[in-house]
CSV table of C-alpha atoms in Angstrom, one decimal:
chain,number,residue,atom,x,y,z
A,17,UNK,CA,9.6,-24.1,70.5
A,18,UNK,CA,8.5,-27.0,68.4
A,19,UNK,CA,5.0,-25.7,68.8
A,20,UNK,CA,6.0,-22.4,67.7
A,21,UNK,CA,7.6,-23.6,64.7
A,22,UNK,CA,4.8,-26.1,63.9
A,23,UNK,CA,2.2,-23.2,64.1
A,24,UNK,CA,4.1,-20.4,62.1
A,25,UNK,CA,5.1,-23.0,59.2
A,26,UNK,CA,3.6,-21.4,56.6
A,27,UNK,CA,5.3,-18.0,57.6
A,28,UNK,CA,8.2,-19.6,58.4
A,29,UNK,CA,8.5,-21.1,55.0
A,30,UNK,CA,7.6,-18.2,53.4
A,31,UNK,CA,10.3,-15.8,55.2
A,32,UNK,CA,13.1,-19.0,54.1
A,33,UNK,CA,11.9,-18.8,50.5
A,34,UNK,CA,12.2,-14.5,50.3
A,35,UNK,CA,15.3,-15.1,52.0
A,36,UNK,CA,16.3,-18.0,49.0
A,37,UNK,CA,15.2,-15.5,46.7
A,38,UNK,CA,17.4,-12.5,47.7
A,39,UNK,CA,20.7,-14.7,47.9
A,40,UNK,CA,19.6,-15.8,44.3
A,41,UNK,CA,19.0,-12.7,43.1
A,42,UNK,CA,22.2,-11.0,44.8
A,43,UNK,CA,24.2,-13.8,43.1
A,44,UNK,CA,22.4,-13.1,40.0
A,45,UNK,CA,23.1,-9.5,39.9
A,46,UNK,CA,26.9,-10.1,40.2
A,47,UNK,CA,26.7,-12.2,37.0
A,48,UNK,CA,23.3,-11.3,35.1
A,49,UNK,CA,24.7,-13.4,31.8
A,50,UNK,CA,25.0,-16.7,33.6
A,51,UNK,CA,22.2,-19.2,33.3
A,52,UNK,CA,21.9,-21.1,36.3
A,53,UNK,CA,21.1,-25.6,35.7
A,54,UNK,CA,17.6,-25.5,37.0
A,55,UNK,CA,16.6,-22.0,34.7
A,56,UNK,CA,18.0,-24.1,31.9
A,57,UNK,CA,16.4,-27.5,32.7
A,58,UNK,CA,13.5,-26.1,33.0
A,59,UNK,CA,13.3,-23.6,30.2
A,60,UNK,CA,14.2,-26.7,27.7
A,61,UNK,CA,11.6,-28.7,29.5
A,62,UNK,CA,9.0,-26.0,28.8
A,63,UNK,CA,10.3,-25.3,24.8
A,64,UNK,CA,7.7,-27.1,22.7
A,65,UNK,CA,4.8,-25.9,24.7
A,66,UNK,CA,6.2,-22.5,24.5
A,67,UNK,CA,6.7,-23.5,20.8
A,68,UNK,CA,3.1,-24.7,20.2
A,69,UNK,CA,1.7,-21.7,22.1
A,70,UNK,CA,3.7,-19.3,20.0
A,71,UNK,CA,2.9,-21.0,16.7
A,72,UNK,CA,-0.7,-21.2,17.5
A,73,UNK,CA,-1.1,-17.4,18.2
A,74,UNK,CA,1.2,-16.7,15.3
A,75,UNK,CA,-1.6,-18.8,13.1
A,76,UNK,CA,-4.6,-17.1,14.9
A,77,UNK,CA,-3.1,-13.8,14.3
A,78,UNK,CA,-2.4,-14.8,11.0
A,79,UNK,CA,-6.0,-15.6,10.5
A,80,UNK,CA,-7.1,-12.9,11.7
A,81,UNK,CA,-5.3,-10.4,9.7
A,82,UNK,CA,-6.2,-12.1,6.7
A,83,UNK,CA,-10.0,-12.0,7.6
A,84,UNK,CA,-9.5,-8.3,8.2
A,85,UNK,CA,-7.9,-7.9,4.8
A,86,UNK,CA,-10.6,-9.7,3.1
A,87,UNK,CA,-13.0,-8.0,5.1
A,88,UNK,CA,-11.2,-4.7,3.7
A,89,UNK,CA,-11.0,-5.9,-0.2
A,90,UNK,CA,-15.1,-6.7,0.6
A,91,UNK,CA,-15.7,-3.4,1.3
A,92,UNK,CA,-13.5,-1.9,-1.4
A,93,UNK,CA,-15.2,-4.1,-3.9
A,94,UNK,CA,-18.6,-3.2,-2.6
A,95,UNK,CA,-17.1,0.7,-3.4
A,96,UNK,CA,-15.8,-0.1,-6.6
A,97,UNK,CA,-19.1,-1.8,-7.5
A,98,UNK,CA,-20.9,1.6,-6.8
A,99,UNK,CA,-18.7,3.4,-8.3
A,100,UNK,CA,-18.9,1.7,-11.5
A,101,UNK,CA,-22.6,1.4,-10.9
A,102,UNK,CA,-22.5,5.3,-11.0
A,103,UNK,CA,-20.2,5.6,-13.9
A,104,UNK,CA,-22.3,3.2,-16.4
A,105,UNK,CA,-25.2,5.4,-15.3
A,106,UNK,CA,-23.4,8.7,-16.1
A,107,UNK,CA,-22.2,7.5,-19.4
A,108,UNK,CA,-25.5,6.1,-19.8
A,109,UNK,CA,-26.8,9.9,-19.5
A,110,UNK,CA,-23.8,11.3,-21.0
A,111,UNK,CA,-24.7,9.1,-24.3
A,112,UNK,CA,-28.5,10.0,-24.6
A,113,UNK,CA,-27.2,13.9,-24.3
A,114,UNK,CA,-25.3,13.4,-26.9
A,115,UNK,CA,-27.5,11.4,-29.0
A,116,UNK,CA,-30.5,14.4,-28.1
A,117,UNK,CA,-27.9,16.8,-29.1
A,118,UNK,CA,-27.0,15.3,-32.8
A,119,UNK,CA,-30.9,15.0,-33.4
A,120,UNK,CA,-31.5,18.5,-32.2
A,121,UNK,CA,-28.5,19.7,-34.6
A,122,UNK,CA,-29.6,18.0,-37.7
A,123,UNK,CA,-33.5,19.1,-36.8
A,124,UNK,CA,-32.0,22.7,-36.6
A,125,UNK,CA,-29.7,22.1,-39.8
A,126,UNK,CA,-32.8,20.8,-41.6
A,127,UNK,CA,-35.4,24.2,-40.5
A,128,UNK,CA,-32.5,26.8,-42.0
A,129,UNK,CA,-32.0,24.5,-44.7
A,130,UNK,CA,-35.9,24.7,-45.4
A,131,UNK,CA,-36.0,28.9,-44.6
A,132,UNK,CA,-38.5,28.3,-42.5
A,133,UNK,CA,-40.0,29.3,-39.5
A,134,UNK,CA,-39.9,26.2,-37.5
A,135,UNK,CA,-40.3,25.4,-33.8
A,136,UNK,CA,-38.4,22.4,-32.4
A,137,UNK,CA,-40.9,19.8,-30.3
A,138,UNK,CA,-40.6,17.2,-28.4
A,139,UNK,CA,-43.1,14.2,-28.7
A,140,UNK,CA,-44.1,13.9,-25.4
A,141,UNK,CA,-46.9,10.7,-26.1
A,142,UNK,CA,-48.2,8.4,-28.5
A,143,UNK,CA,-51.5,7.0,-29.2
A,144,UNK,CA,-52.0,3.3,-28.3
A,145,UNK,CA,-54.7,2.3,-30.3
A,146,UNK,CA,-52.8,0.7,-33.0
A,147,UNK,CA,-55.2,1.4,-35.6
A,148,UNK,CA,-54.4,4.9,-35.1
A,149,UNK,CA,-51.0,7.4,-35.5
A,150,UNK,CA,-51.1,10.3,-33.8
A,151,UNK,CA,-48.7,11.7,-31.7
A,152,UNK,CA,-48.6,14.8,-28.7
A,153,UNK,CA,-45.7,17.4,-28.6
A,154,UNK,CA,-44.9,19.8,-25.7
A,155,UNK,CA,-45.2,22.8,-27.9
A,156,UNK,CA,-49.2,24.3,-27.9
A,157,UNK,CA,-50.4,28.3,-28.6
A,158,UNK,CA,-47.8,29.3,-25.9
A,159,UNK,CA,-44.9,28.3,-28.8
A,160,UNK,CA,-47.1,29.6,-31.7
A,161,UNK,CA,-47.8,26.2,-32.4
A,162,UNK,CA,-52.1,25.7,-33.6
A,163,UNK,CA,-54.2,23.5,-35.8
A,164,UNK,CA,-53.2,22.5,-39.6
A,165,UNK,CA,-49.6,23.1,-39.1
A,166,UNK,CA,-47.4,20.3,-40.9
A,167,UNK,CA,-44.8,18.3,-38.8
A,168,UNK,CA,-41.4,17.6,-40.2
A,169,UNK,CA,-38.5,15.3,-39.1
A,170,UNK,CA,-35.3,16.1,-40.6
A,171,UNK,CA,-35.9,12.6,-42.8
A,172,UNK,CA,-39.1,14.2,-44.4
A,173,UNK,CA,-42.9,14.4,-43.5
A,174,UNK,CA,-44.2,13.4,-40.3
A,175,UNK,CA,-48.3,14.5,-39.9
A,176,UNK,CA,-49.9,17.5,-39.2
A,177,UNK,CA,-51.2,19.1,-36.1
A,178,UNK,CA,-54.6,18.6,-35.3
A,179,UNK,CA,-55.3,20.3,-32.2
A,180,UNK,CA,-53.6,22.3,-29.8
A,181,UNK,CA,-53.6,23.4,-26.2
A,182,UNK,CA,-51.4,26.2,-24.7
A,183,UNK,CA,-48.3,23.9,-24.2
A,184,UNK,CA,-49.0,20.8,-26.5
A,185,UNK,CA,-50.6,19.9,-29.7
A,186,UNK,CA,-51.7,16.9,-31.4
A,187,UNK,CA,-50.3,15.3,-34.4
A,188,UNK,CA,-52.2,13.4,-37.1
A,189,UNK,CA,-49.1,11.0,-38.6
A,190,UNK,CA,-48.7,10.7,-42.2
A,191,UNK,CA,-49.1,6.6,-41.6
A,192,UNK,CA,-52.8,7.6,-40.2
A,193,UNK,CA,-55.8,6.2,-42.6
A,194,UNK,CA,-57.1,9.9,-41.9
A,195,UNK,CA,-54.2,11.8,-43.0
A,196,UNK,CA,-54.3,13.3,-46.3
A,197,UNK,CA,-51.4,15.0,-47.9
A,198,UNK,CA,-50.8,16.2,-51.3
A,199,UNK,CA,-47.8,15.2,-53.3
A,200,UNK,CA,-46.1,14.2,-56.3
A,201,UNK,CA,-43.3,11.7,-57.7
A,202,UNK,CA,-40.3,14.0,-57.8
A,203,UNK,CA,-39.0,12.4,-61.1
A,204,UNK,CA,-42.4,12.6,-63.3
A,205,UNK,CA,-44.4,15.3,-61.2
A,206,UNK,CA,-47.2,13.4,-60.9
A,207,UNK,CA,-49.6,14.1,-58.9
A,208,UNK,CA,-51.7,12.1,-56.1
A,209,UNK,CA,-52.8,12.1,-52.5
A,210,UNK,CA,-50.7,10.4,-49.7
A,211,UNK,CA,-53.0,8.5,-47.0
A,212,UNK,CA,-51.9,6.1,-44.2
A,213,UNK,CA,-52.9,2.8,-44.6
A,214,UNK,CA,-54.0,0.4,-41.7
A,215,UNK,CA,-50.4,-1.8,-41.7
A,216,UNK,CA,-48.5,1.3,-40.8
A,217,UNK,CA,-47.2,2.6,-44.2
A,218,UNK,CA,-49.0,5.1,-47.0
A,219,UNK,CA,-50.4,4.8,-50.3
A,220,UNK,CA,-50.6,7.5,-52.9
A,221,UNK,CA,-53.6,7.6,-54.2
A,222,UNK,CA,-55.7,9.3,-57.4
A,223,UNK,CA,-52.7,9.2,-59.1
A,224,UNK,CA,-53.8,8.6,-63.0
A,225,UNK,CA,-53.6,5.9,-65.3
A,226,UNK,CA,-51.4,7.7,-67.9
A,227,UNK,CA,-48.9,9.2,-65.2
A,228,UNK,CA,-45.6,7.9,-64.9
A,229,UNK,CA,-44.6,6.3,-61.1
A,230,UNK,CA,-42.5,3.4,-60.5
A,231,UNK,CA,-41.1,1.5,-57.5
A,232,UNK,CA,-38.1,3.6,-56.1
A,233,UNK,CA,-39.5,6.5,-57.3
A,234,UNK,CA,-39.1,9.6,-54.4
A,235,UNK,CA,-42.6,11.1,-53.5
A,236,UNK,CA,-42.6,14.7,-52.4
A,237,UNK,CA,-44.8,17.3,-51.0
A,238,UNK,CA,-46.6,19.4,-53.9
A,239,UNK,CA,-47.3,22.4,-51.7
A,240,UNK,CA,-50.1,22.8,-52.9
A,241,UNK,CA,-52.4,22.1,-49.8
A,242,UNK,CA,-51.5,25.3,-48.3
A,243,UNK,CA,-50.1,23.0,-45.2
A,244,UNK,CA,-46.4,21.4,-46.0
A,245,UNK,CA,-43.8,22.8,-48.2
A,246,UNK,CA,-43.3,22.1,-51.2
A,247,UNK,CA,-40.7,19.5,-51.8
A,248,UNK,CA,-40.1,18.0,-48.8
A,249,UNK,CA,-39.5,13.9,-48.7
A,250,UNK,CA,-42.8,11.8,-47.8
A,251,UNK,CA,-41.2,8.4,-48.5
A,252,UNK,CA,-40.2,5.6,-52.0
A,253,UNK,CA,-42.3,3.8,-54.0
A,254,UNK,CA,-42.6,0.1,-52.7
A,255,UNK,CA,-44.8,-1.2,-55.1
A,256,UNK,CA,-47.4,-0.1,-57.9
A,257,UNK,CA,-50.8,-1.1,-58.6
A,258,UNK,CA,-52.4,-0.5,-61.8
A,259,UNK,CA,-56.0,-2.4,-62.6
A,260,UNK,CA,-57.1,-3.7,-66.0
A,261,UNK,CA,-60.2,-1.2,-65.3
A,262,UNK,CA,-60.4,2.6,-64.1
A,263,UNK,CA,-58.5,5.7,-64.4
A,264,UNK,CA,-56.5,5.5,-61.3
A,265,UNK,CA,-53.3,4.1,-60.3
A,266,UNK,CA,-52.3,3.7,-56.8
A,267,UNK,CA,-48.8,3.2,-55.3
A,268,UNK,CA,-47.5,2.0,-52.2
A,269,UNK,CA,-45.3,4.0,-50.4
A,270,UNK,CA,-42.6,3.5,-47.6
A,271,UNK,CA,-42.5,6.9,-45.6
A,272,UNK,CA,-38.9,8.7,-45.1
A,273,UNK,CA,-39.4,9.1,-41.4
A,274,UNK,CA,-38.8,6.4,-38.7
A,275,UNK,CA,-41.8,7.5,-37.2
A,276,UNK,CA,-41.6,5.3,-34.7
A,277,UNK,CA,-38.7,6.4,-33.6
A,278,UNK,CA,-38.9,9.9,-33.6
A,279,UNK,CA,-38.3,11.7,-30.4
A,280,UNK,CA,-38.4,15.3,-31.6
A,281,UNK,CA,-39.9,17.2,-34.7
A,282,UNK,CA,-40.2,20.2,-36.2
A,283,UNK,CA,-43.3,22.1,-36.0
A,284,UNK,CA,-43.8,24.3,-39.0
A,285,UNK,CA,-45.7,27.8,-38.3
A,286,UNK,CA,-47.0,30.1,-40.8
A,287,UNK,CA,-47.4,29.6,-44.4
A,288,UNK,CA,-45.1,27.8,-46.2
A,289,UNK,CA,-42.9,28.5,-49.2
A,290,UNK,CA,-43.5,28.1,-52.7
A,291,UNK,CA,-39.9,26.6,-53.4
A,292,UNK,CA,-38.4,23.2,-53.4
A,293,UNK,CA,-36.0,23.3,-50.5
A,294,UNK,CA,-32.9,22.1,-50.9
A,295,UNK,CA,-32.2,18.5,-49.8
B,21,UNK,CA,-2.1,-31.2,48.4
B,22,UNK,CA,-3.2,-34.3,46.4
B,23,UNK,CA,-1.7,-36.2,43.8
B,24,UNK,CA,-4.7,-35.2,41.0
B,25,UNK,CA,-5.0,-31.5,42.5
B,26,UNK,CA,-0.9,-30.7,42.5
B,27,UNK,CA,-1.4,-32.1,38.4
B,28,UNK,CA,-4.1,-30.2,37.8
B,29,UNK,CA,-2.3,-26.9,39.3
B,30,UNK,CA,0.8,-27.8,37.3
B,31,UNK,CA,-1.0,-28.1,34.3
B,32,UNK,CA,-2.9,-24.8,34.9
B,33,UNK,CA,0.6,-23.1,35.6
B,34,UNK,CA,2.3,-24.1,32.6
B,35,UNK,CA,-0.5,-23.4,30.6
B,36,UNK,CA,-0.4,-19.8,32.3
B,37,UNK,CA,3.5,-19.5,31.9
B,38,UNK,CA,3.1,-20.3,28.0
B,39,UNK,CA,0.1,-18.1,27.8
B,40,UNK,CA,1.6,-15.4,29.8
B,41,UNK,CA,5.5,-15.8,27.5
B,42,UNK,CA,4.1,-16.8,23.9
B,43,UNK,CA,0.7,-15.3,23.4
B,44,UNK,CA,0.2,-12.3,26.1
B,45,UNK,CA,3.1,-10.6,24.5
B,46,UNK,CA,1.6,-10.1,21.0
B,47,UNK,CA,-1.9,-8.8,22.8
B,48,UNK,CA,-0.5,-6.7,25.1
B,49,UNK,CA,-1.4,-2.8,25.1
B,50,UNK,CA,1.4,-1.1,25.0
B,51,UNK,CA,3.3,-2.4,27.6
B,52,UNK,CA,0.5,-3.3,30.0
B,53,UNK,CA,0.0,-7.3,30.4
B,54,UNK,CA,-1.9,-9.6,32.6
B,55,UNK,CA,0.4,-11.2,35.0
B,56,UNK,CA,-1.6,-14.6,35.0
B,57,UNK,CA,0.8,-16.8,37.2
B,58,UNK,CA,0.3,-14.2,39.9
B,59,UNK,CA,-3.6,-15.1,39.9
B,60,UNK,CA,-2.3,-18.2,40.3
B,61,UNK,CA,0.0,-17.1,43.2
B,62,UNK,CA,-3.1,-15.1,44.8
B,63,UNK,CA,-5.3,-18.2,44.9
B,64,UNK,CA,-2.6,-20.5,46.4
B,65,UNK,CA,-2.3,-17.6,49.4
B,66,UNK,CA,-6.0,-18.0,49.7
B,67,UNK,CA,-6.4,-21.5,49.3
B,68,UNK,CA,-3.1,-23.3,50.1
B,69,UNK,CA,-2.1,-22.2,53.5
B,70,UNK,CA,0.7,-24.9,53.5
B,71,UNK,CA,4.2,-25.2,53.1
B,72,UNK,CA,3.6,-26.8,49.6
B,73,UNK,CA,1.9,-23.2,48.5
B,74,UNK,CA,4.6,-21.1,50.1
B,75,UNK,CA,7.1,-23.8,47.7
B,76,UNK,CA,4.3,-23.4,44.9
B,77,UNK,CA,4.6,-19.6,45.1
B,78,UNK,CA,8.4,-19.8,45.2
B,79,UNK,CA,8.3,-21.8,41.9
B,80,UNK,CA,6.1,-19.6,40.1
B,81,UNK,CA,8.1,-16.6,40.4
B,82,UNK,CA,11.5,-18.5,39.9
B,83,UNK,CA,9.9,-20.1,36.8
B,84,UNK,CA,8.9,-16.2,35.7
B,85,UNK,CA,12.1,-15.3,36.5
B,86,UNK,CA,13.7,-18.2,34.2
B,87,UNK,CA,11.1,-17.1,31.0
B,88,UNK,CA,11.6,-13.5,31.5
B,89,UNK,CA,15.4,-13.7,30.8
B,90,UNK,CA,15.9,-11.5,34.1
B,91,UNK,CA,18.1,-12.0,37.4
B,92,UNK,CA,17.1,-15.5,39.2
B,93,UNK,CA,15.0,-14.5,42.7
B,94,UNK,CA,13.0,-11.4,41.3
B,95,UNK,CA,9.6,-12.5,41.0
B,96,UNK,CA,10.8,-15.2,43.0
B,97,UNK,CA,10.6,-12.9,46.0
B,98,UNK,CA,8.1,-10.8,44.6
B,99,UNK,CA,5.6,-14.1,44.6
B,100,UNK,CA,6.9,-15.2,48.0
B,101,UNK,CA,5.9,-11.6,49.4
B,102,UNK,CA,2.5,-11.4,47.5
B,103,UNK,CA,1.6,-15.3,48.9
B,104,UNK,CA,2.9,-14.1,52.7
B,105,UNK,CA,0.8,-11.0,52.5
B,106,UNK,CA,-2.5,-13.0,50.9
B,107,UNK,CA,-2.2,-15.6,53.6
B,108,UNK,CA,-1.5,-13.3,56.1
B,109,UNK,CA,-4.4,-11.2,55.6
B,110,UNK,CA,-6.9,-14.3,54.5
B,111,UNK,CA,-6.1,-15.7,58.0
B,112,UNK,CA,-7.8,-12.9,59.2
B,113,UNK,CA,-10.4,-10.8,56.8
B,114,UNK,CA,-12.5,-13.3,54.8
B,115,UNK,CA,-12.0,-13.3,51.5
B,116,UNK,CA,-14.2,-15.4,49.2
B,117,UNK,CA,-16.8,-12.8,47.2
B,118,UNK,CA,-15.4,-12.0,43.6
B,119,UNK,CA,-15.4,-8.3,44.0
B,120,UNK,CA,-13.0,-8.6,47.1
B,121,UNK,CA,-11.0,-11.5,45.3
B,122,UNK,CA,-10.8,-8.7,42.7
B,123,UNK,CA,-9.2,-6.2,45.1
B,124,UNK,CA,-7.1,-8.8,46.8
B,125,UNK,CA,-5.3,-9.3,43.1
B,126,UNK,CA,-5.5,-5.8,42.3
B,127,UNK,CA,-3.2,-5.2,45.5
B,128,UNK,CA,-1.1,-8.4,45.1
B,129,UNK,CA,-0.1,-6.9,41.5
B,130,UNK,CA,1.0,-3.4,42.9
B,131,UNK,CA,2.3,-4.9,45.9
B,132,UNK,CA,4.7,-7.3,43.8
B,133,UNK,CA,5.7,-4.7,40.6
B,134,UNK,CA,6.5,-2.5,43.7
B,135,UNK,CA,8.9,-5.0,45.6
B,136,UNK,CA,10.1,-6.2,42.2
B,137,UNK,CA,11.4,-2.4,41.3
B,138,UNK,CA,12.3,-1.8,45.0
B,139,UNK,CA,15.3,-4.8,44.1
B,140,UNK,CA,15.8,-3.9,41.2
B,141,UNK,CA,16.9,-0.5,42.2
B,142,UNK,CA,19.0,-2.1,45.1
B,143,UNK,CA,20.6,-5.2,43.3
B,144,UNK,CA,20.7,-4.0,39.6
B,145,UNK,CA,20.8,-0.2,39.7
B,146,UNK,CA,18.7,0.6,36.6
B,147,UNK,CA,17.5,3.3,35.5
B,148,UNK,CA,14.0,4.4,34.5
B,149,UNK,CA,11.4,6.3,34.4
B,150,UNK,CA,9.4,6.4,37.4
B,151,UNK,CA,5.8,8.0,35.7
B,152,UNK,CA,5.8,5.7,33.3
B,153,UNK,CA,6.2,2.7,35.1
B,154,UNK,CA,4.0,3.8,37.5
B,155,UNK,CA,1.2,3.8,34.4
B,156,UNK,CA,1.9,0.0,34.0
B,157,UNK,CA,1.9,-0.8,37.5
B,158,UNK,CA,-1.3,0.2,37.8
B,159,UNK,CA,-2.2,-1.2,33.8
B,160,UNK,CA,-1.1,-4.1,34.7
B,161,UNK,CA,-3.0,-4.4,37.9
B,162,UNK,CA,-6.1,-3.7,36.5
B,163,UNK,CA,-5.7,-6.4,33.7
B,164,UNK,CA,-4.5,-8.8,36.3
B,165,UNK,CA,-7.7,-8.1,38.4
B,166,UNK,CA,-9.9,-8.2,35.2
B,167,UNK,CA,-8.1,-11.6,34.1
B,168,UNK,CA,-8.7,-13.2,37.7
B,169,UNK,CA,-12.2,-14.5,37.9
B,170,UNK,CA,-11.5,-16.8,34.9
B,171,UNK,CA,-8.4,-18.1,36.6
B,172,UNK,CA,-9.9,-18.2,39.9
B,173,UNK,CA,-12.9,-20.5,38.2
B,174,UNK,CA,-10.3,-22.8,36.3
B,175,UNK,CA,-8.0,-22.8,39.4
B,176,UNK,CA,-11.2,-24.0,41.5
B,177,UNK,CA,-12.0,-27.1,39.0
B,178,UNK,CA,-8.5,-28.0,39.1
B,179,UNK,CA,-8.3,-28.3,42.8
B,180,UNK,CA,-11.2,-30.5,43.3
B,181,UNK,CA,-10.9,-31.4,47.1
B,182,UNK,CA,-12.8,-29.6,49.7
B,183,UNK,CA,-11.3,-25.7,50.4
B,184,UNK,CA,-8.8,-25.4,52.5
B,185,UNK,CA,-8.6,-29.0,52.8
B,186,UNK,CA,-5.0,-29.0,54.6
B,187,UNK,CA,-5.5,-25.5,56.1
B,188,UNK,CA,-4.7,-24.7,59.2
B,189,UNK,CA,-3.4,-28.1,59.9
């Protein structure tokens, strides 16, 4: 018997403690609210590492939902970056429309103001010898556009064309020491030759002794080279230069049109007409 | 069961109790949980065959029982039943791979949630909803199962002395 009993401990145990167990729990079930000594030793026995594991996942969760927030306000700042990214571009292309669009509307204003027939073009390169001003539009035969044809921006005279292919031309600049344009002061009507001088701006030359020019005086187009219109602005008198010797005067002149800023111009085709336009 | 063993054990199962009542809970999916101090149950039916693990089983489901706010001698005689049936059945299939310690827990966590709801439906009468508890039975014993090698690994560094040191004595 002892044998048996010393062999089958375990089991014997075992089938003692399930029996424990079912008289606790049938005592339990008759009164489920009751807290029995042992439960409640142990349960205060237990508290603070119940506390400390509780506040410890509380923390980790804690720091976890804030790295997932900050990971979410990274990603919506990355957005928002793009996005305003995009916008500065758009408005970036939204102002260069409109800028193109006031330029185009005072180049139009300017051609009916003139009567004539004109032919908006776009400068599409300029020379990069420094020495010389010329200038390439997209407009060539296809647009009407050929050789001799005078160039206008809506501040005055630009150049004329000198070449042209079937979709672009070239244009000699007014500031060009080869250009040659024929004009007069507006207030005297005297009469000279505009040129382009090597530092970028224009003198009028063969202008006579006896003539009457001034700084600030407004030079013109005479009309009378059968290329630019008569009466349209070639630039202001800067300064005058008259010699103790010789007949000639000459006058330095400040042209009327940012040339180097000009993005489009008005090509002028046919012959031009033998009034002043209005200003 | 040694001095330094028994401590390292106790340490192990209180650690598993808080884990299992304080931080469990707020990962758990659904419903489904990890019953960790039944790993620890599973191992002592392996691993303890002595009296001291029949008590040590006994202690771990009255201690659930206490944390869990339900009747006294629930888990209590579900651990008894699951450390029984492990010893039982180590005594005569060898059980010491990881894939069959896998199983073994698997099992242990059916066979416990099973004898649990078989007294609650005797002793407390409650009703519920048998497909859906069948769903965490068998959640649960999966997570247990996946949760076991860990606890079998820090269970074996606790215990120190040779296996089955005082088994079969």
């Amino acid at each position: 018997m002892l044998e048996f009993v010393r062999r089958n401990r375990v089991v014997l145990a075992s089938g003692s403690l399930l029996l424990v167990a079912l008289l606790l729990l049938s005592t339990g079930a008759r009164n489920r609210q009751r807290l029995d000594p042992l439960s409640a030793i142990l349960l205060e026995i237990l508290r603070p590492a119940q506390t400390v594991g509780a506040a410890a996942m509380r923390s980790a969760q804690h720091g976890w939902r804030r790295y997932v927030a900050l990971a979410g306000v990274q990603r919506e700042n990355d957005l928002l970056q793009q996005r305003v990214h995009e916008l500065e571009q758009q408005l970036g292309r939204i102002a260069e429309i409109e800028a193109t669009a006031a330029r185009l509307e005072q180049l139009l204003a300017f051609d009916a103001g003139l009567h004539l027939d004109g032919v908006p073009a776009q400068i599409i390169g300029r020379d990069s010898d420094p020495w010389a001003g010329a200038l390439t539009i997209n407009r060539g035969e296809r647009s009407g556009v050929v050789k001799n044809m005078a160039v206008l921006s809506p501040q005055g005279v630009v150049g004329q064309t000198t070449a042209a292919t079937a979709h672009s031309a070239r244009v000699l600049l007014l500031t060009d020491h080869n250009s040659g344009i024929d004009a007069m002061v507006q207030r005297s009507r005297a009469r000279g030759i505009v040129q382009g001088a090597l530092d970028g701006g224009c003198v009028m030359k063969y202008v006579q002794r006896g003539e009457d020019i001034d700084v600030g005086d407004r030079i013109i187009t005479s009309g009378l080279d059968g290329i630019f219109p008569k009466g349209v602005d070639i630039g202001t008198v800067t300064h005058v230069t008259r010699g103790t010797r010789g007949l000639l005067q000459v006058a330095e002149v400040k042209p009327s049109a940012a040339i180097d800023r000009l993005e489009e111009v008005l090509v002028v085709r046919g012959a031009p007409t033998a009034s002043e336009p209005t200003p | 069961m040694r001095l330094r063993p028994a401590l390292g054990f106790g340490l192990l199962t209180v650690t598993a109790l808080v884990l299992q009542t304080a931080v469990v809970p707020r990962l758990a999916i659904g419903r489904v949980s990890p019953d960790l101090l039944l790993i620890i149950c599973v191992y002592l039916g392996l691993h303890r065959h002595s009296v001291g693990g029949a008590l040590g089983a006994f202690t771990l489901g009255y201690l659930q029982d206490t944390f869990s706010g339900t009747v006294a001698g629930l888990n209590a005689f579900g651990m008894c039943l699951v450390f029984t049936t492990v010893y039982l059945t180590s005594r005569r299939l060898w059980v010491d791979n990881t894939v069959s310690k896998l199983v073994v827990v698997f099992l242990a966590s059916v066979l416990k949630t099973a004898a649990v709801l078989v007294l609650i439906a005797i002793f407390l009468a409650t009703e519920w909803n048998w497909r859906a508890l069948l769903g965490y039975l068998l959640g649960d014993a999966v997570l247990t199962a996946a949760c076991s090698p860990a606890v079998f690994a820090l269970l074996s560094r606790a215990r120190r002395a040779p296996v089955a040191e005082d088994a079969y004595a």
